[in-house]
């Protein structure tokens, strides 16, 4: 069955891949985006389709929205590089923006998925992190605008669900990477790949022993779509991400190997509240959504490097 689907943040990295996937399945897609961190280029091919429309608007603002069957709320800057310059927009996109969409979901009886983040676990004291772990977040720190607003976005989503019996689901997305990330995004993979392709040294913050897990975008989108699709899920929040952990040092070495570059590695001091370890427990998603990631880090990095090289050559 084809649906009418609203994707907020649809011009961003994850949003544009999601819109593409939904359109390929025959759905009608409405993308709402203020083009803050999203780029028109990401959706230029989609704009040629009659089943795709764009609303150029901030998600915090009121204004009429079309009636839809499904809502994916992804609109929020997500890059740590933006936490200093856009703290208010980020905090409100995930709270006020989420409220607008919950109201809209109520008005048209639409199922909604709220894109939360592994950052709700802060600097975790439990490894790997299951959905039941309540987190360790510094609410006043530089990352608080993002971490805490996602936490409140989740609270609001649950409150609407309880009070109005809304069909809502929350996905806690762990580090995801792939083509269409902005080279200056500030997240580790686009930064390393850009540095390596340019022949610059790769910057590691701290000693590089901190670990992360990296999920390729195609796997992540499959997880999002599975969560939206499932009927009567047992839980209303799911971790989606890759279980394998890598140190930042290992990641840097892998990028150097795959780009065949002369670049080296330099170290800089760790930023405030940088978590030392982060890895999802995805047993819920495996059991309930029948989902798990399939693409290896090497395969995903190769696809990402290829697109970054193409883009940099075309500038
Ligand atoms: N990529 C990841 O690893 C990751 C991890 C955890 C959570 N997430 C979540 O997934 C979502 C998408 O992240 P992304 O990595 O694609 O980032 P992105 O910056 O590429 O995409 C965000 C999109 O939202 C739009 N946007 C931002 N604020 C807006 C506002 N106030 N009104 C309207 N549009 C607005 C941007 O223009 C952009 O198109 C975010 O909610 C983010 O928190 C992503």
PDB file of C-alpha atoms and ligand atoms in Angstrom, residues 9 11-15 32-38 57-60 74-78 89 93 115-117 146 150 173-176 187, ligand 1:
ATOM      1  CA  UNK A   9      14.907  17.186   7.593  1.00  0.00           C
ATOM      2  CA  UNK A  11      17.179  17.433   2.516  1.00  0.00           C
ATOM      3  CA  UNK A  12      19.810  16.332   5.022  1.00  0.00           C
ATOM      4  CA  UNK A  13      22.167  13.376   4.985  1.00  0.00           C
ATOM      5  CA  UNK A  14      19.829  10.712   6.413  1.00  0.00           C
ATOM      6  CA  UNK A  15      16.622  12.451   5.308  1.00  0.00           C
ATOM      7  CA  UNK A  32       9.992  19.779   5.082  1.00  0.00           C
ATOM      8  CA  UNK A  33      13.378  21.416   5.537  1.00  0.00           C
ATOM      9  CA  UNK A  34      14.819  24.858   6.263  1.00  0.00           C
ATOM     10  CA  UNK A  35      18.032  24.026   4.361  1.00  0.00           C
ATOM     11  CA  UNK A  36      20.117  24.928   7.405  1.00  0.00           C
ATOM     12  CA  UNK A  37      22.474  21.963   7.238  1.00  0.00           C
ATOM     13  CA  UNK A  38      20.574  20.205   4.431  1.00  0.00           C
ATOM     14  CA  UNK A  57      10.212  26.014   6.323  1.00  0.00           C
ATOM     15  CA  UNK A  58      11.578  25.792   9.834  1.00  0.00           C
ATOM     16  CA  UNK A  59       9.955  22.885  11.675  1.00  0.00           C
ATOM     17  CA  UNK A  60       9.430  25.100  14.732  1.00  0.00           C
ATOM     18  CA  UNK A  74      14.450  14.034  11.443  1.00  0.00           C
ATOM     19  CA  UNK A  75      14.779  17.823  11.329  1.00  0.00           C
ATOM     20  CA  UNK A  76      17.626  18.838  13.607  1.00  0.00           C
ATOM     21  CA  UNK A  77      21.220  19.734  13.038  1.00  0.00           C
ATOM     22  CA  UNK A  78      23.241  16.813  14.329  1.00  0.00           C
ATOM     23  CA  UNK A  89      17.618  26.149  16.916  1.00  0.00           C
ATOM     24  CA  UNK A  93      13.778  21.725  16.620  1.00  0.00           C
ATOM     25  CA  UNK A 115      14.598  10.409  15.346  1.00  0.00           C
ATOM     26  CA  UNK A 116      16.386  10.462  18.672  1.00  0.00           C
ATOM     27  CA  UNK A 117      20.031   9.670  19.202  1.00  0.00           C
ATOM     28  CA  UNK A 146      21.304  18.425  21.434  1.00  0.00           C
ATOM     29  CA  UNK A 150      16.385  14.773  22.181  1.00  0.00           C
ATOM     30  CA  UNK A 173      20.274   6.390  16.050  1.00  0.00           C
ATOM     31  CA  UNK A 174      23.934   5.563  16.677  1.00  0.00           C
ATOM     32  CA  UNK A 175      26.767   7.036  14.547  1.00  0.00           C
ATOM     33  CA  UNK A 176      25.832   6.641  10.915  1.00  0.00           C
ATOM     34  CA  UNK A 187      31.700  14.274  12.431  1.00  0.00           C
TER      35      UNK A 187
HETATM   36  N1  LIG B   1      23.797  10.785  11.223  1.00  0.00           N
HETATM   37  C1  LIG B   1      23.892  10.326  12.445  1.00  0.00           C
HETATM   38  O1  LIG B   1      24.872   9.652  12.767  1.00  0.00           O
HETATM   39  C2  LIG B   1      22.807  10.563  13.456  1.00  0.00           C
HETATM   40  C3  LIG B   1      22.973   9.990  14.721  1.00  0.00           C
HETATM   41  C4  LIG B   1      21.982  10.184  15.671  1.00  0.00           C
HETATM   42  C5  LIG B   1      20.841  10.892  15.369  1.00  0.00           C
HETATM   43  N2  LIG B   1      20.704  11.425  14.127  1.00  0.00           N
HETATM   44  C6  LIG B   1      19.474  12.218  13.882  1.00  0.00           C
HETATM   45  O2  LIG B   1      19.025  12.026  12.562  1.00  0.00           O
HETATM   46  C7  LIG B   1      18.491  13.247  12.057  1.00  0.00           C
HETATM   47  C8  LIG B   1      19.168  13.611  10.739  1.00  0.00           C
HETATM   48  O3  LIG B   1      20.558  13.769  10.950  1.00  0.00           O
HETATM   49  P1  LIG B   1      21.601  13.934   9.749  1.00  0.00           P
HETATM   50  O4  LIG B   1      22.816  13.224  10.153  1.00  0.00           O
HETATM   51  O5  LIG B   1      20.944  13.583   8.477  1.00  0.00           O
HETATM   52  O6  LIG B   1      21.900  15.497   9.833  1.00  0.00           O
HETATM   53  P2  LIG B   1      21.743  16.635   8.689  1.00  0.00           P
HETATM   54  O7  LIG B   1      22.220  17.896   9.321  1.00  0.00           O
HETATM   55  O8  LIG B   1      22.369  16.204   7.428  1.00  0.00           O
HETATM   56  O9  LIG B   1      20.171  16.685   8.482  1.00  0.00           O
HETATM   57  C9  LIG B   1      19.300  17.455   9.270  1.00  0.00           C
HETATM   58  C10 LIG B   1      18.300  18.101   8.350  1.00  0.00           C
HETATM   59  O10 LIG B   1      17.341  18.826   9.139  1.00  0.00           O
HETATM   60  C11 LIG B   1      17.217  20.151   8.614  1.00  0.00           C
HETATM   61  N3  LIG B   1      16.892  21.023   9.757  1.00  0.00           N
HETATM   62  C12 LIG B   1      17.669  21.282  10.833  1.00  0.00           C
HETATM   63  N4  LIG B   1      17.000  22.105  11.690  1.00  0.00           N
HETATM   64  C13 LIG B   1      15.805  22.358  11.104  1.00  0.00           C
HETATM   65  C14 LIG B   1      14.697  23.144  11.487  1.00  0.00           C
HETATM   66  N5  LIG B   1      14.690  23.838  12.637  1.00  0.00           N
HETATM   67  N6  LIG B   1      13.625  23.200  10.657  1.00  0.00           N
HETATM   68  C15 LIG B   1      13.616  22.500   9.472  1.00  0.00           C
HETATM   69  N7  LIG B   1      14.654  21.744   9.052  1.00  0.00           N
HETATM   70  C16 LIG B   1      15.734  21.679   9.881  1.00  0.00           C
HETATM   71  C17 LIG B   1      18.574  20.463   8.007  1.00  0.00           C
HETATM   72  O11 LIG B   1      18.523  21.504   7.048  1.00  0.00           O
HETATM   73  C18 LIG B   1      18.949  19.127   7.407  1.00  0.00           C
HETATM   74  O12 LIG B   1      18.424  18.970   6.116  1.00  0.00           O
HETATM   75  C19 LIG B   1      18.681  14.295  13.143  1.00  0.00           C
HETATM   76  O13 LIG B   1      17.493  14.411  13.893  1.00  0.00           O
HETATM   77  C20 LIG B   1      19.765  13.707  14.007  1.00  0.00           C
HETATM   78  O14 LIG B   1      19.676  14.133  15.334  1.00  0.00           O
HETATM   79  C21 LIG B   1      21.666  11.294  13.172  1.00  0.00           C
END
